[in-house]
Amino acid sequence: MTIHLDFHQSAEHTAPLLLGGVLRFGQVAVRLTEVEAYVGRNDPASHAYNGPTPRCETMFGPPQRLYVYASYGIHRAGNLVCHPEGEAGGILLRAGEVIAGKELARQRRGESHAEENLARGPGNFGQAMGFDLPLDGSRVIQVDDALGVTDPEEGVLYLQPPAERAEFFAGPRIGISKNVAAPLRFWIPGDRTVSSPRGRPRG
């Protein structure tokens, strides 16, 4: 029996609880190994920092939805909307291990990529999963067994929370220029699918 995640909590609280869980969209399922919290108007690095815009409106909407945005105009990064009532926030899906739909994920990413690289990095994760901008705002449904969903609904993501809290490290976020030092990146230590650096934070 898996635990139930409360996406009405802050992104900082919920993000590490996702680690080891499984996110499925269509045929592809990924075991989450690295995530990053963005805490809305209290976080200069968050898209929601300056209030709602057409781009980030989903972050101000109901929790437990998918927020998709274009990164550098090329990649499609996915976030799980997570925030207390009246606030905004999200959890960036940074990396994971593809455990189902590997052939499809490899077609999307390219045949030359090593298995551990298929969903490493937010843009690669989104590409492997098949995220695109029309999916912004899609529902995320918690289930006990994401791989056991025999008739997945189109445009819906299925999230299987971990059975127990995973061991994790927390450290500075990467790939951003503001509020970098905030220890809001969470990852499973030593996992080969995690972005570098993947060891214990220095300090």
Coordinates of C-alpha atoms in Angstrom, one line a residue:
M1 CA 0.0 0.0 0.0
T2 CA 1.5 3.3 -1.0
I3 CA 1.3 6.5 1.0
H4 CA -0.9 9.4 -0.1
L5 CA 0.8 12.7 -1.0
D6 CA -0.9 16.0 -0.1
F7 CA -0.3 18.5 -2.8
H8 CA -1.9 21.2 -0.7
Q9 CA 1.3 21.3 1.3
S10 CA 4.2 23.5 0.3
A11 CA 6.4 22.3 -2.6
E12 CA 9.4 22.2 -0.3
H13 CA 7.6 19.7 2.0
T14 CA 6.1 17.5 -0.7
A15 CA 9.0 17.3 -3.2
P16 CA 11.3 14.8 -1.3
L17 CA 8.3 12.6 -0.6
L18 CA 7.9 12.0 -4.4
L19 CA 11.3 10.3 -4.6
G20 CA 11.0 6.6 -5.5
G21 CA 7.5 7.1 -6.7
V22 CA 6.4 6.3 -10.2
L23 CA 4.9 8.7 -12.7
R24 CA 3.1 7.3 -15.8
F25 CA 1.8 9.1 -18.9
G26 CA 0.5 6.8 -21.6
Q27 CA 2.9 4.0 -22.2
V28 CA 5.9 5.5 -20.4
A29 CA 6.5 5.3 -16.7
V30 CA 9.4 6.8 -14.7
R31 CA 10.6 6.1 -11.2
L32 CA 11.4 9.6 -9.8
T33 CA 14.9 10.1 -8.6
E34 CA 15.4 13.9 -8.6
V35 CA 13.0 16.8 -8.1
E36 CA 13.3 20.5 -7.4
A37 CA 10.9 22.7 -5.4
Y38 CA 9.8 26.2 -6.4
V39 CA 7.8 28.1 -3.8
G40 CA 6.0 30.8 -5.7
R41 CA 6.1 34.4 -4.6
N42 CA 8.7 33.6 -1.9
D43 CA 11.1 32.3 -4.5
P44 CA 12.8 34.6 -7.1
A45 CA 13.6 31.6 -9.2
S46 CA 10.0 30.6 -9.6
H47 CA 7.9 31.5 -12.6
A48 CA 5.2 32.5 -10.1
Y49 CA 7.4 35.0 -8.3
N50 CA 5.9 38.1 -10.0
G51 CA 2.3 36.8 -9.9
P52 CA 0.2 35.0 -12.5
T53 CA 0.9 35.3 -16.2
P54 CA -0.5 33.4 -19.2
R55 CA 2.7 31.2 -19.0
C56 CA 2.5 30.3 -15.3
E57 CA -1.2 30.5 -14.6
T58 CA -1.4 26.8 -13.9
M59 CA 0.9 27.2 -10.9
F60 CA -1.8 29.4 -9.2
G61 CA -4.5 26.9 -10.0
P62 CA -5.6 23.6 -8.3
P63 CA -2.8 21.5 -6.9
Q64 CA -2.0 18.1 -8.3
R65 CA -2.0 19.2 -11.9
L66 CA 0.8 19.2 -14.5
Y67 CA 2.5 22.5 -15.3
V68 CA 4.4 22.4 -18.6
Y69 CA 6.5 25.2 -20.0
A70 CA 9.0 25.7 -22.8
S71 CA 12.6 25.8 -21.6
Y72 CA 14.9 27.8 -23.8
G73 CA 12.2 27.6 -26.4
I74 CA 13.2 24.0 -27.2
H75 CA 12.5 21.6 -24.3
R76 CA 9.3 20.9 -22.5
A77 CA 9.7 20.7 -18.7
G78 CA 7.1 19.3 -16.4
N79 CA 6.2 20.3 -12.9
L80 CA 3.6 19.0 -10.4
V81 CA 1.6 21.9 -9.0
C82 CA 1.9 21.9 -5.2
H83 CA 1.0 24.8 -2.9
P84 CA -1.2 25.7 0.1
E85 CA -4.5 27.5 -0.6
G86 CA -4.0 31.0 -1.8
E87 CA -0.4 30.5 -2.8
A88 CA 1.5 29.2 -5.9
G89 CA 4.2 26.6 -6.3
G90 CA 5.4 23.6 -8.2
I91 CA 7.8 20.7 -8.2
L92 CA 10.1 20.4 -11.2
L93 CA 10.5 16.8 -12.4
R94 CA 14.3 16.7 -12.9
A95 CA 15.2 13.1 -13.4
G96 CA 14.1 9.5 -13.2
E97 CA 14.6 5.9 -14.4
V98 CA 12.4 4.8 -17.2
I99 CA 10.8 1.5 -16.1
A100 CA 8.0 1.1 -18.7
G101 CA 7.7 2.2 -22.3
K102 CA 11.5 2.2 -22.8
E103 CA 11.3 1.7 -26.6
L104 CA 8.9 4.7 -26.9
A105 CA 11.1 6.8 -24.7
R106 CA 14.1 5.9 -26.7
Q107 CA 12.4 6.8 -29.9
R108 CA 11.6 10.3 -28.5
R109 CA 15.1 10.8 -27.1
G110 CA 17.2 9.1 -29.8
E111 CA 18.7 5.7 -30.1
S112 CA 22.2 6.7 -29.0
H113 CA 21.3 7.6 -25.4
A114 CA 22.3 5.3 -22.6
E115 CA 19.5 4.0 -20.5
E116 CA 20.4 6.1 -17.5
N117 CA 20.3 9.3 -19.6
L118 CA 16.8 8.8 -21.1
A119 CA 15.1 10.9 -18.4
R120 CA 18.0 12.8 -16.8
G121 CA 17.5 16.5 -16.8
P122 CA 14.1 18.4 -17.0
G123 CA 14.0 18.7 -20.7
N124 CA 15.0 15.1 -21.3
F125 CA 12.5 13.9 -18.7
G126 CA 9.8 15.9 -20.5
Q127 CA 10.8 14.5 -23.9
A128 CA 10.9 10.9 -22.7
M129 CA 7.5 11.3 -21.2
G130 CA 6.0 13.0 -24.2
F131 CA 5.1 16.3 -22.5
D132 CA 4.0 19.2 -24.7
L133 CA 2.4 22.6 -24.0
P134 CA -1.2 21.4 -24.6
L135 CA -0.8 19.1 -21.6
D136 CA -0.4 22.1 -19.3
G137 CA -3.1 21.8 -16.6
S138 CA -3.6 18.1 -17.0
R139 CA -4.8 16.1 -14.1
V140 CA -2.5 13.9 -12.0
I141 CA -4.3 11.0 -10.3
Q142 CA -2.7 9.1 -7.4
V143 CA -3.0 5.3 -7.7
D144 CA -1.6 2.3 -5.8
D145 CA -0.1 0.8 -8.9
A146 CA 0.7 3.1 -11.9
L147 CA 1.8 0.1 -14.1
G148 CA -1.4 -1.7 -13.3
V149 CA -3.7 0.9 -14.9
T150 CA -4.9 -1.1 -17.8
D151 CA -6.9 1.6 -19.6
P152 CA -5.1 4.9 -19.0
E153 CA -7.3 8.0 -19.7
E154 CA -5.9 10.2 -22.5
G155 CA -4.3 13.4 -21.2
V156 CA -4.1 12.1 -17.6
L157 CA -1.0 11.3 -15.6
Y158 CA -0.9 8.6 -13.0
L159 CA 1.3 8.9 -9.9
Q160 CA 2.1 6.0 -7.7
P161 CA 3.7 7.4 -4.5
P162 CA 6.5 5.4 -2.9
A163 CA 5.6 2.8 -0.3
E164 CA 7.9 4.6 2.2
R165 CA 10.0 7.7 2.4
A166 CA 13.2 7.3 0.4
E167 CA 16.6 8.2 1.6
F168 CA 17.5 11.5 0.0
F169 CA 20.0 14.4 -0.1
A170 CA 19.0 18.1 -0.4
G171 CA 21.2 20.7 -1.9
P172 CA 21.4 23.8 -4.1
R173 CA 19.4 23.9 -7.3
I174 CA 21.1 23.8 -10.6
G175 CA 20.5 25.3 -14.1
I176 CA 19.1 28.6 -12.7
S177 CA 20.6 32.0 -11.9
K178 CA 18.4 33.2 -9.0
N179 CA 18.1 31.9 -5.4
V180 CA 20.5 29.1 -6.4
A181 CA 21.8 28.4 -2.9
A182 CA 18.3 27.4 -1.5
P183 CA 18.5 23.7 -0.7
L184 CA 15.5 22.9 -2.7
R185 CA 16.8 20.2 -5.0
F186 CA 16.2 16.7 -3.7
W187 CA 17.7 13.4 -5.1
I188 CA 18.3 9.8 -4.3
P189 CA 22.0 9.6 -3.5
G190 CA 24.2 7.6 -5.9
D191 CA 21.4 6.9 -8.4
R192 CA 22.9 7.0 -11.9
T193 CA 19.9 8.7 -13.4
V194 CA 20.4 11.8 -11.2
S195 CA 21.9 15.0 -12.6
S196 CA 25.5 15.8 -11.6
P197 CA 26.5 16.5 -8.9
R198 CA 24.7 13.5 -7.5
G199 CA 26.7 13.0 -4.3
R200 CA 26.4 14.5 -0.8
P201 CA 26.2 18.3 -0.8
R202 CA 29.3 20.1 0.3
G203 CA 29.2 22.5 3.1

